[in-house]
XYZ file of C-alpha atoms in Angstrom:
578
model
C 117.732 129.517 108.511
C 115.640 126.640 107.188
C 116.226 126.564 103.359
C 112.772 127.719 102.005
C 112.283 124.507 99.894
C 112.622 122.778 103.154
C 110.718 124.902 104.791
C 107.709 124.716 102.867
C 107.698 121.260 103.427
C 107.649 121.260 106.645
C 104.437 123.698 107.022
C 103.437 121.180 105.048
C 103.733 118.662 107.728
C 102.791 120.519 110.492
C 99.334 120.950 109.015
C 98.994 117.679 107.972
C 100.223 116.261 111.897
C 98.231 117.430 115.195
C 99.703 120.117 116.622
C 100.815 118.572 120.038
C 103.380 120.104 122.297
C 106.224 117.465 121.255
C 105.435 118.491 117.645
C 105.897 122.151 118.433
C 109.389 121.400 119.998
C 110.567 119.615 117.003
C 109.246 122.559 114.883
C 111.138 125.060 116.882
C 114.276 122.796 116.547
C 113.597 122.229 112.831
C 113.820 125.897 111.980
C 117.159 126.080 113.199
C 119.426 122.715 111.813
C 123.168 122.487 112.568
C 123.781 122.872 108.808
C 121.907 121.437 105.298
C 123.087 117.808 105.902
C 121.474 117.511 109.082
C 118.473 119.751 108.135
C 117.787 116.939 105.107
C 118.165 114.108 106.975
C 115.730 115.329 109.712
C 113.110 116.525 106.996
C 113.067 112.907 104.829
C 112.322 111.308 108.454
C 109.597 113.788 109.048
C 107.976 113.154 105.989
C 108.163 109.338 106.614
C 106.021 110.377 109.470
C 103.479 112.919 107.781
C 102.877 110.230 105.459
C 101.258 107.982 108.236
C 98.705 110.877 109.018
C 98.139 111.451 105.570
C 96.904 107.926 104.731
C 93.874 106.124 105.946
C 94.008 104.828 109.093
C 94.231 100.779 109.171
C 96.259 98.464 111.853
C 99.951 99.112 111.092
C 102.040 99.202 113.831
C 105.522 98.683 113.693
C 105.509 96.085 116.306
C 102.726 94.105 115.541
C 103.172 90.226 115.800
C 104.600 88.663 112.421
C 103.869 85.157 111.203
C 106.673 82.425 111.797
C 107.490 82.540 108.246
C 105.260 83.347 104.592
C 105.929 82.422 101.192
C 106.425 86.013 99.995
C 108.061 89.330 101.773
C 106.772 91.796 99.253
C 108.247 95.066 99.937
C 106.674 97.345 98.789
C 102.887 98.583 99.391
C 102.088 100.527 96.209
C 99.879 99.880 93.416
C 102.699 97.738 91.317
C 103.100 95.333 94.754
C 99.247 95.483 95.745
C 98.346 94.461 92.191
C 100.799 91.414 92.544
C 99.739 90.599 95.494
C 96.041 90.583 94.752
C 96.199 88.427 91.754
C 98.952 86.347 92.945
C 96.552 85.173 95.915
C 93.797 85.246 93.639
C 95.166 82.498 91.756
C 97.473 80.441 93.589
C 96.143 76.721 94.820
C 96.594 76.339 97.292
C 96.861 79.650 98.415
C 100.033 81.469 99.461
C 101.351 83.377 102.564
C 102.361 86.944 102.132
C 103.884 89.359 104.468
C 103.621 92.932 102.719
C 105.573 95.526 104.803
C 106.374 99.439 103.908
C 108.283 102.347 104.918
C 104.868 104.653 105.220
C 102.506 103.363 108.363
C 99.708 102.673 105.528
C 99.437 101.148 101.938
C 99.326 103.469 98.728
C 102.972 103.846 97.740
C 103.689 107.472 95.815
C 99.538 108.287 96.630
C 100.873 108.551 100.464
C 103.513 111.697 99.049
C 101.275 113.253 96.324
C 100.434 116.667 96.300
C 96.804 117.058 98.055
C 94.675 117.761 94.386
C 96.221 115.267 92.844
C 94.097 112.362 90.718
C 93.894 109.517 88.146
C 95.179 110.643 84.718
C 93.098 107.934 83.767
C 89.199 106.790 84.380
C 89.101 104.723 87.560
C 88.061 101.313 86.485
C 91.699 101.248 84.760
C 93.594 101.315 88.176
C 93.825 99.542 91.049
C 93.940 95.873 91.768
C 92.513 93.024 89.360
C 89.309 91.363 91.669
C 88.430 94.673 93.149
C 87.027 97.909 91.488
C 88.123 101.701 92.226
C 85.092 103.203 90.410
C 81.555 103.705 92.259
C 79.033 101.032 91.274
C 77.530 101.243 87.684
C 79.878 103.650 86.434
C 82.029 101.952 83.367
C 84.162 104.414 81.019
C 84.466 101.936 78.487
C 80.882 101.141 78.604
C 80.068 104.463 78.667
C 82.728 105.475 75.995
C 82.986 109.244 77.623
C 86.079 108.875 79.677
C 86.284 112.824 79.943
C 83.234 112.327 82.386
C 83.966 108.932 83.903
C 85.545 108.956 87.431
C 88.505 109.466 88.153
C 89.514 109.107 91.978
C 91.297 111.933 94.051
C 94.021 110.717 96.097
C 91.789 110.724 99.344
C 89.751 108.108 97.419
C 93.101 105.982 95.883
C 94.351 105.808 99.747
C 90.716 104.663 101.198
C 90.901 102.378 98.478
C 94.053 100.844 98.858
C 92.963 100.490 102.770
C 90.021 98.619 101.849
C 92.061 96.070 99.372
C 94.887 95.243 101.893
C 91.607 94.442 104.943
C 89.955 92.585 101.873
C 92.789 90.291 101.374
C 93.817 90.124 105.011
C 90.146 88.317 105.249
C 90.316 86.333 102.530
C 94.311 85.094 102.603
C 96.887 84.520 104.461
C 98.054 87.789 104.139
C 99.223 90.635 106.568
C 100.419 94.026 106.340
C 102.596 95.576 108.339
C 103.309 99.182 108.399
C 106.803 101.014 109.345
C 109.340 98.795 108.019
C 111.740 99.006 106.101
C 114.297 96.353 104.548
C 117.686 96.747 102.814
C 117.650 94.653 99.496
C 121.015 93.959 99.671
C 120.459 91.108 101.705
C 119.413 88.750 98.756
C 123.023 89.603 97.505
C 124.447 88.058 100.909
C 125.637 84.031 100.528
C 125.404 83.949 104.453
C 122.008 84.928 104.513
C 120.517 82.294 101.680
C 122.480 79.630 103.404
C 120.314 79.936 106.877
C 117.346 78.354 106.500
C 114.848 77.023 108.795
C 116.358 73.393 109.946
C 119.742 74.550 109.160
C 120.771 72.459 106.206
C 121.798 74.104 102.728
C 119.111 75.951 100.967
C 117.672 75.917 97.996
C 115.406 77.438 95.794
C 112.052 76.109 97.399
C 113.233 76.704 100.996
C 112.492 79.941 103.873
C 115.389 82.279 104.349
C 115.628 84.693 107.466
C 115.855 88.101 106.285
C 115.968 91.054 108.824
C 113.719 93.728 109.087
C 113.842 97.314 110.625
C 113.591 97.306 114.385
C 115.744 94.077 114.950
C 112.698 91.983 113.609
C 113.233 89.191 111.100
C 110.657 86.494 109.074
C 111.598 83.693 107.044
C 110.564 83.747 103.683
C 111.007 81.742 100.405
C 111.006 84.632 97.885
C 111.425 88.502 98.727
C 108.867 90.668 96.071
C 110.645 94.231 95.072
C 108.025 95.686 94.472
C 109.576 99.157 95.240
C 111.802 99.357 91.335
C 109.196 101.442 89.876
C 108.839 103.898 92.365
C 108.240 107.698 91.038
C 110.658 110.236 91.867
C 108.236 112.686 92.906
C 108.968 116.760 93.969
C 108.865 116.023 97.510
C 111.464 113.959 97.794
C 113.819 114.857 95.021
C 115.048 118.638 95.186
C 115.310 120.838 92.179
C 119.251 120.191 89.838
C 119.284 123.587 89.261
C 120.650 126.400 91.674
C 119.621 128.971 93.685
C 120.072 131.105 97.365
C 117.214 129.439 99.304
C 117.412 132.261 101.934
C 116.107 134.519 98.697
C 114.332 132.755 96.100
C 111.184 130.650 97.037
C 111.123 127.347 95.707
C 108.788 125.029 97.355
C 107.510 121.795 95.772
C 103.891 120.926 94.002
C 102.599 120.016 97.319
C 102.712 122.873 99.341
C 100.006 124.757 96.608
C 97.527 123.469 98.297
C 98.836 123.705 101.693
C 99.947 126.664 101.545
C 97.915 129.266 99.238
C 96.138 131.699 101.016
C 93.408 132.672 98.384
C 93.503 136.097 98.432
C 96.889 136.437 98.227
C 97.306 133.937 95.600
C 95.840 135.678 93.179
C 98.405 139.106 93.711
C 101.272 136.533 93.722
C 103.393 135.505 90.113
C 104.251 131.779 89.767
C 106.868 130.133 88.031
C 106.524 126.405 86.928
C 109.738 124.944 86.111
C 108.175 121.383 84.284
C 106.620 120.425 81.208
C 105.095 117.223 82.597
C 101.754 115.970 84.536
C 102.767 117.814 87.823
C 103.345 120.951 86.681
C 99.953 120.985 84.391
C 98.430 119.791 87.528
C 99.777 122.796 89.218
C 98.580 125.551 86.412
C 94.873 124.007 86.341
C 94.862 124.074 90.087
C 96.185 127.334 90.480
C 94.057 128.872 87.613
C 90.897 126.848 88.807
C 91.287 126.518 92.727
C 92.828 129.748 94.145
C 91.487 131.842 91.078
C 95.557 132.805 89.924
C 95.181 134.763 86.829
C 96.687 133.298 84.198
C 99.119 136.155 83.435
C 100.264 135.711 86.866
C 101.861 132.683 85.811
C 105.398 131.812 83.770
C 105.704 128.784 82.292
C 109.114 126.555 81.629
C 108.761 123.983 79.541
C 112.188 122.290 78.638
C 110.820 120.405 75.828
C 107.324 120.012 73.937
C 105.378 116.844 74.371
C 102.682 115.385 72.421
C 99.285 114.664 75.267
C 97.205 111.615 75.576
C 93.184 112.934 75.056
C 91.646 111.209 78.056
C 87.950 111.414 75.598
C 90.035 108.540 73.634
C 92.594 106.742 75.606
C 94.758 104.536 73.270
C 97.541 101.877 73.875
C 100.527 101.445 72.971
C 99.386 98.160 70.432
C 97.033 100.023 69.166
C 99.378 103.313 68.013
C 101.934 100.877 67.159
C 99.948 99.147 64.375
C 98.912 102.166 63.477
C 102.573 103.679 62.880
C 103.176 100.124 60.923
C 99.729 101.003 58.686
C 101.210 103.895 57.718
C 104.585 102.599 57.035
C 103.332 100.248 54.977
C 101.269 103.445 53.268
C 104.267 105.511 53.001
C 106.188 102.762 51.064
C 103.638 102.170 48.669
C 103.183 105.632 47.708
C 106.673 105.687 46.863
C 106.960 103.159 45.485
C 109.593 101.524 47.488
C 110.673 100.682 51.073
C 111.508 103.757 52.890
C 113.217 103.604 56.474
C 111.750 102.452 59.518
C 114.576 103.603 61.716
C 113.788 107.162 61.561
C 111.685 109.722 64.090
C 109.370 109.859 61.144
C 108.123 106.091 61.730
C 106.697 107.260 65.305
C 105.668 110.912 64.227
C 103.362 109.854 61.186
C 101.354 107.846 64.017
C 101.155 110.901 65.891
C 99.797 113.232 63.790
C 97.121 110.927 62.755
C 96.478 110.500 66.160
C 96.442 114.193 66.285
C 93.846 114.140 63.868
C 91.834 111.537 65.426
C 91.697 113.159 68.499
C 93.817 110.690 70.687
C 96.375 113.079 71.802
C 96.941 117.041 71.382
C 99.836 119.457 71.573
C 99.751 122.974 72.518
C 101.140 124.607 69.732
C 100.216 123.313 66.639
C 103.670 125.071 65.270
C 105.949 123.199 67.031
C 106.180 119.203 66.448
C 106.324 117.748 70.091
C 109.792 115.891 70.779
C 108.557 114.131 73.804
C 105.715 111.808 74.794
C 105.067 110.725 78.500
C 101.876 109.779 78.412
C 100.548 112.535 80.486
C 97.073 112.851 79.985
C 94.490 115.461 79.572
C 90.509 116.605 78.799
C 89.661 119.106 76.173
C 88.913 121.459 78.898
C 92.202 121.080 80.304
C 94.259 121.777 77.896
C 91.879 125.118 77.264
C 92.329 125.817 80.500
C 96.529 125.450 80.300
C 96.706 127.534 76.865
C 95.026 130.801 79.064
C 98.680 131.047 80.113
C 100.153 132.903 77.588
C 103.389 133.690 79.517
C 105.474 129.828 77.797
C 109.067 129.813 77.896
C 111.020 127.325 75.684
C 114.304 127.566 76.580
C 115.549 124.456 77.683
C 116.492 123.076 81.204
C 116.834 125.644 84.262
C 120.302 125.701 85.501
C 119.972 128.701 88.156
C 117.999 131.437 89.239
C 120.111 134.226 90.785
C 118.802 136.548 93.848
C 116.951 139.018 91.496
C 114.901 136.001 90.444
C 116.417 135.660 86.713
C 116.187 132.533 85.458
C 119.194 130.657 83.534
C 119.352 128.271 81.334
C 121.674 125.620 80.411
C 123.591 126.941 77.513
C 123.500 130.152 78.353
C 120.417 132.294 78.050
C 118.688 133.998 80.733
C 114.844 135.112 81.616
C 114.188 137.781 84.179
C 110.667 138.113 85.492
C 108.141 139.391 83.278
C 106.208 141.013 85.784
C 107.107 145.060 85.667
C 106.499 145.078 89.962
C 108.016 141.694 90.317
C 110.909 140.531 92.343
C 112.050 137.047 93.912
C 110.716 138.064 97.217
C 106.808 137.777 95.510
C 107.156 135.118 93.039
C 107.054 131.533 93.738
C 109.195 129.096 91.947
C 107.025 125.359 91.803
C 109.712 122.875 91.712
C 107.563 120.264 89.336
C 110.720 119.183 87.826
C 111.699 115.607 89.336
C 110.453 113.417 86.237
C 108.051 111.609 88.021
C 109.695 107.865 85.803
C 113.396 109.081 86.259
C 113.478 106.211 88.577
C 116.674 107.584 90.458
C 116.867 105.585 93.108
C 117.713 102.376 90.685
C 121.712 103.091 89.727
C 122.694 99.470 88.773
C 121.526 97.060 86.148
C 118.428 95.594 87.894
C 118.331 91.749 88.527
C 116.017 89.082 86.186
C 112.769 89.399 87.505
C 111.681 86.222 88.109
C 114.639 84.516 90.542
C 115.211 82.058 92.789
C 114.723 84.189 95.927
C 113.602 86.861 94.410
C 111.284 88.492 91.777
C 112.125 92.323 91.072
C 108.514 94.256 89.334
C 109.718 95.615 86.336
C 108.255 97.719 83.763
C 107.052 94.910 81.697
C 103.933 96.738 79.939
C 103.985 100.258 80.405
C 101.474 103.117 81.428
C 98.966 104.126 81.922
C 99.876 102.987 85.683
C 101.627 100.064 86.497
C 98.827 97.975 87.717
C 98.471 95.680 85.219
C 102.379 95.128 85.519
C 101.910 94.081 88.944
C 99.005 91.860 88.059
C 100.378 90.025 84.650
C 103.855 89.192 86.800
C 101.583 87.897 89.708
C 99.740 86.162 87.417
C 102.995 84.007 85.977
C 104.276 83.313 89.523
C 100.871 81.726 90.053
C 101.570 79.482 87.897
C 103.988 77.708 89.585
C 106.146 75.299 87.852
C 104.504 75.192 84.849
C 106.919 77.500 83.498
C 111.140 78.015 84.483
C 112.167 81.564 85.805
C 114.178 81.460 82.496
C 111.153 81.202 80.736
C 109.139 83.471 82.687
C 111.958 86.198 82.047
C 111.431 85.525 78.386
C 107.490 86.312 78.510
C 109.259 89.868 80.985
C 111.004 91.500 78.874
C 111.678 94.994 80.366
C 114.024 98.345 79.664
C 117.372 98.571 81.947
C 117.408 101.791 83.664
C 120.426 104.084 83.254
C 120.112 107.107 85.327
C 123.813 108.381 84.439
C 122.776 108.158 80.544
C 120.846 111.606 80.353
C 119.469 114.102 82.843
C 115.907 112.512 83.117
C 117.507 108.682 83.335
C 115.623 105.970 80.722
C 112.440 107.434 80.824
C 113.170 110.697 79.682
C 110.434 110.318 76.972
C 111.988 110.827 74.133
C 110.093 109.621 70.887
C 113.709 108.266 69.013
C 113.456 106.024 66.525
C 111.924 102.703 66.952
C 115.079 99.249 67.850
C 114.241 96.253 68.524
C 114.927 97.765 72.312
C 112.573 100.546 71.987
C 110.138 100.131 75.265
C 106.996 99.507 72.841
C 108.827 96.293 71.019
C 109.201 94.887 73.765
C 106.092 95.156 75.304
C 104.912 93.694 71.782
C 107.232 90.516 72.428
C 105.460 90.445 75.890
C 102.054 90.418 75.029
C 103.147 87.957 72.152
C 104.305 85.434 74.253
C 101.164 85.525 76.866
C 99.009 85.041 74.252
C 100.138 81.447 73.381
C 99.892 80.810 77.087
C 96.278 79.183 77.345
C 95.918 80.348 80.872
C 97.235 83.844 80.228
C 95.032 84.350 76.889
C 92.092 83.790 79.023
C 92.699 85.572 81.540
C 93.576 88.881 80.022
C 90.526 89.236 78.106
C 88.398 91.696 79.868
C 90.790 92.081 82.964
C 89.600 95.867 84.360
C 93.545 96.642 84.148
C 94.389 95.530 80.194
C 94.290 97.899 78.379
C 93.224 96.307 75.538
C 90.221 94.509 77.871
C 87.667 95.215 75.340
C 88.976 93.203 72.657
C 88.223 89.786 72.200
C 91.399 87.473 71.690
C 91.374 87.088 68.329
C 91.238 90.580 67.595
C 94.350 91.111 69.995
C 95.744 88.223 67.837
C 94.842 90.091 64.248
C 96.661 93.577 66.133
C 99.517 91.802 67.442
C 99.818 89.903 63.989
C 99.724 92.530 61.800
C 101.938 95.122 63.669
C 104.388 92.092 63.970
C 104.572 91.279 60.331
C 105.578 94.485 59.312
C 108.185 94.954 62.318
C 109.398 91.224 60.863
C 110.255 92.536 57.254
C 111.915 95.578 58.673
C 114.049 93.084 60.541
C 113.316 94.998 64.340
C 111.533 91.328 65.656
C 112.191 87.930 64.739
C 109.241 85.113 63.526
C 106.441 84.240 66.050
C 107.655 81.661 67.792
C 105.852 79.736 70.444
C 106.876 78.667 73.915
């Protein structure tokens, strides 16, 4: 039989697909695989293909005529590679070509895959692409300053957005999509390949290269755009690490809640929730709030605490970093001396008065989060998550046996604490993939700026990675002006290392702060960009900064101040220019 995580899935994409006689076939065959190798391989190419009825419908057939050759092959069509590509051609004189192909038959990236209730974390006007706004006319959260009430888009609304950016540019630029294509990166690693260029001769760095594209297809282009590094590991695609007999325990992932559910019966059901992050408070607010679950009908595993971002006051990370340096500064004068910086303490201080400013919240006020992934809720959110009473803290699932009890890793164990339950009536919702795992990535990633290639990197962080798309966009159109060595310098980014801990490098761990830690760096980065005339300008008010509504000389005081303390701690090094 079709393993029931599987399985779920694919009712999944049988709703989501017209049910045509071909379709039924495959169904039929579906239920009954050769064995689980087969059955996988099969199900990942029938998602590929729910995704294309999931999106909006644009012009994206796999065969549709390709230019001779472009100046960019940006693979890649999700919000990190649309954002590039929007502010790229925004600014580039003359203008440049871009081809922009992806595996899914329309743009959106992880939106395509999301469960069906998902939305923003974040207001609207804080995502999307640079020269084109997601939120209805005349609404402004900022403006406003009540980003509990502003909008926040629904994924139907991200993907008819996204499909109205890629027809926007294909007007404007010389810029196609292209729709059901895949490429294999390890083609920028072949000599052979970067030797072929149009006319023959050697190539180099300002010449087209033929690179080959799914389907026997191929384009000549002078840099390929990965714009796929960041991609989420979501539910759907990454199966549960722990164990269990899928012919008796019902796993299914986040998406299939809303698929799925039959109301009535939803609320006689128990759930499980095995994940502490974004998706699995998703799930309890949409089971609690959507199919009317009550709240005692729900478990709760939650591997580790994590402090919240309050969506009513959005921060950055510039602005909680100067604040953790205030209060360092603070701390040391109250004793009289110059206490540690290299501690947890440095980043917890900044927390709790956070806390008490109502930027972020906790659910337990008895238990000092460990964690912080910038998952983000309202006030009535969180109310709405603390009605479950039924919280386990026990660590990371490692199986759950036929009777349904759970096990941990180290040893304990949890059986059901429903009197009437069983593993036949509770379902277990796999929202444990760690959406910033970034799993597919298992070697040191390349420079990002190249000579064939520029790899989109986590230079600046959540919330989204829009503005990372648009700020490396915005370098490359610059041209010359600046070296790939020196644009690397402005990029500095953290090196994935999957094999390092369960969750890989973004497990979310507060630590200590090094002049590695991700928020140091992103310091350096919006250091250098400042003393870029160009760059200064630019940023101010961009809809994606999230420091838009400062003016640049009160970025300059933050970044000053938070960098003179880090300075006589010894974590950075003097402000230097470019």
């Amino acid at each position: 039989l079709l393993p029931t995580y599987y399985y779920h899935l694919f009712l999944r994409l049988i709703k989501a697909t017209s049910t045509t006689e071909t379709q039924q076939k495959q169904a039929e065959q579906a239920r009954t695989p050769p064995n689980a190798q087969i059955m996988r391989m099969n199900l990942r190419s029938s998602i590929t293909s729910a995704s294309m009825a999931f999106a909006t419908s644009i012009n994206t057939q796999p065969n549709a005529p390709l230019p001779d050759k472009v100046d960019y092959l940006v693979v890649g069509a999700g919000a990190t590679g649309l954002a590039f590509a929007d502010t790229l051609l925004h600014h580039t004189a003359p203008s440049a070509s871009v081809l922009m192909i992806d595996k899914n038959s329309s743009p959106g990236g992880q939106w395509v895959d999301s469960y069906d209730f998902v939305r923003l974390h974040q207001p609207s006007d804080m995502y999307g692409v640079e020269t084109m706004k997601l939120e209805p006319s005349g609404e402004d959260s900022c403006a406003s300053n009540n980003m509990d009430e502003a909008h926040r888009a629904t994924r139907e609304e991200i993907l008819g957005y996204y499909d109205r950016v890629t027809k926007m540019l294909e007007e404007k630029y010389d810029f196609h999509f292209v729709g059901d294509t895949a490429f294999e990166m390890s083609q920028l690693d072949d000599e052979d390949i970067l030797k072929v260029v149009e006319d023959g001769s050697t190539s180099d760095q300002h010449q087209h290269h033929r690179y080959i594209l799914s389907g026997g297809r191929s384009i000549m282009a002078k840099k390929v755009v990965d714009a796929r590094y960041l991609q989420p590991d979501l539910p759907i695609h990454v199966p549960p690490k722990f164990k269990y007999d899928p012919n008796v325990v019902n796993v299914v992932p986040v998406n299939t809640l809303a698929v799925t559910a039959d109301n009535q019966q939803a609320q006689t059901k128990h759930y499980v929730i095995i994940g502490a992050g974004k998706t699995g408070m998703d799930a309890i607010v949409y089971l609690i709030q959507h199919e009317n679950v009550n709240p005692d009908n729900i478990l709760w595993i939650v591997p580790n605490e994590a402090w919240i971002t309050a969506r009513e006051n959005i921060g950055s990370f510039a602005e909680f970093l100067h604040e953790c340096t205030e209060l360092q500064k603070k701390n040391d004068l109250a004793n009289n001396e110059r206490g540690s910086i290299e501690s947890e303490d440095f980043f917890q201080r900044g927390f709790l008065e956070w806390e008490k400013k109502g930027k972020i919240y906790r659910f337990d006020k008895d238990i000092l989060p460990t964690k912080f992934k910038d998952a983000t809720l309202s006030k009535a959110e969180l109310a709405l998550i603390k009605n479950v009473k039924r919280v386990v803290r026990n660590g990371r699932v490692e199986s759950i046996d036929d009777t349904g009890t759970i096990h941990f890793v180290g040893g304990t164990t949890l059986s059901l604490p429903w009197s009437s339950s069983s593993a036949a009536d509770t379902t277990f919702v796999h929202c444990s993939a760690g959406a910033f795992n970034y799993s597919k990535q298992t070697k040191k990633p390349p420079p990002i700026f190249s000579p064939h290639r520029i790899s989109l990197q986590d230079v600046y962080g959540t919330p989204g990675f829009c503005f990372v798309g648009s700020i490396i966009g915005k370098l490359e159109s610059l041209g010359t002006k600046f070296t790939d060595a020196e644009k690397n310098a402005m990029c500095v980014a953290p090196t994935p290392n999957p094999s390092s801990s369960p969750l890989g490098p973004s497990g979310g761990d507060i630590g200590v702060i090094t002049p590695s830690h991700g928020y140091v760096q992103r310091l350096h980065n919006l250091n250098k960009w400042l003393q870029v005339a160009e760059i200064r300008n630019w940023l101010v008010g961009h809809r994606l900064f999230n420091l838009r509504n400062y003016s640049a000389v009160e970025i300059d005081a933050l970044v000053d101040e938070t960098w003179d303390v880090l300075e006589e701690y010894g974590i950075v090094g003097s402000r230097e220019g470019i």
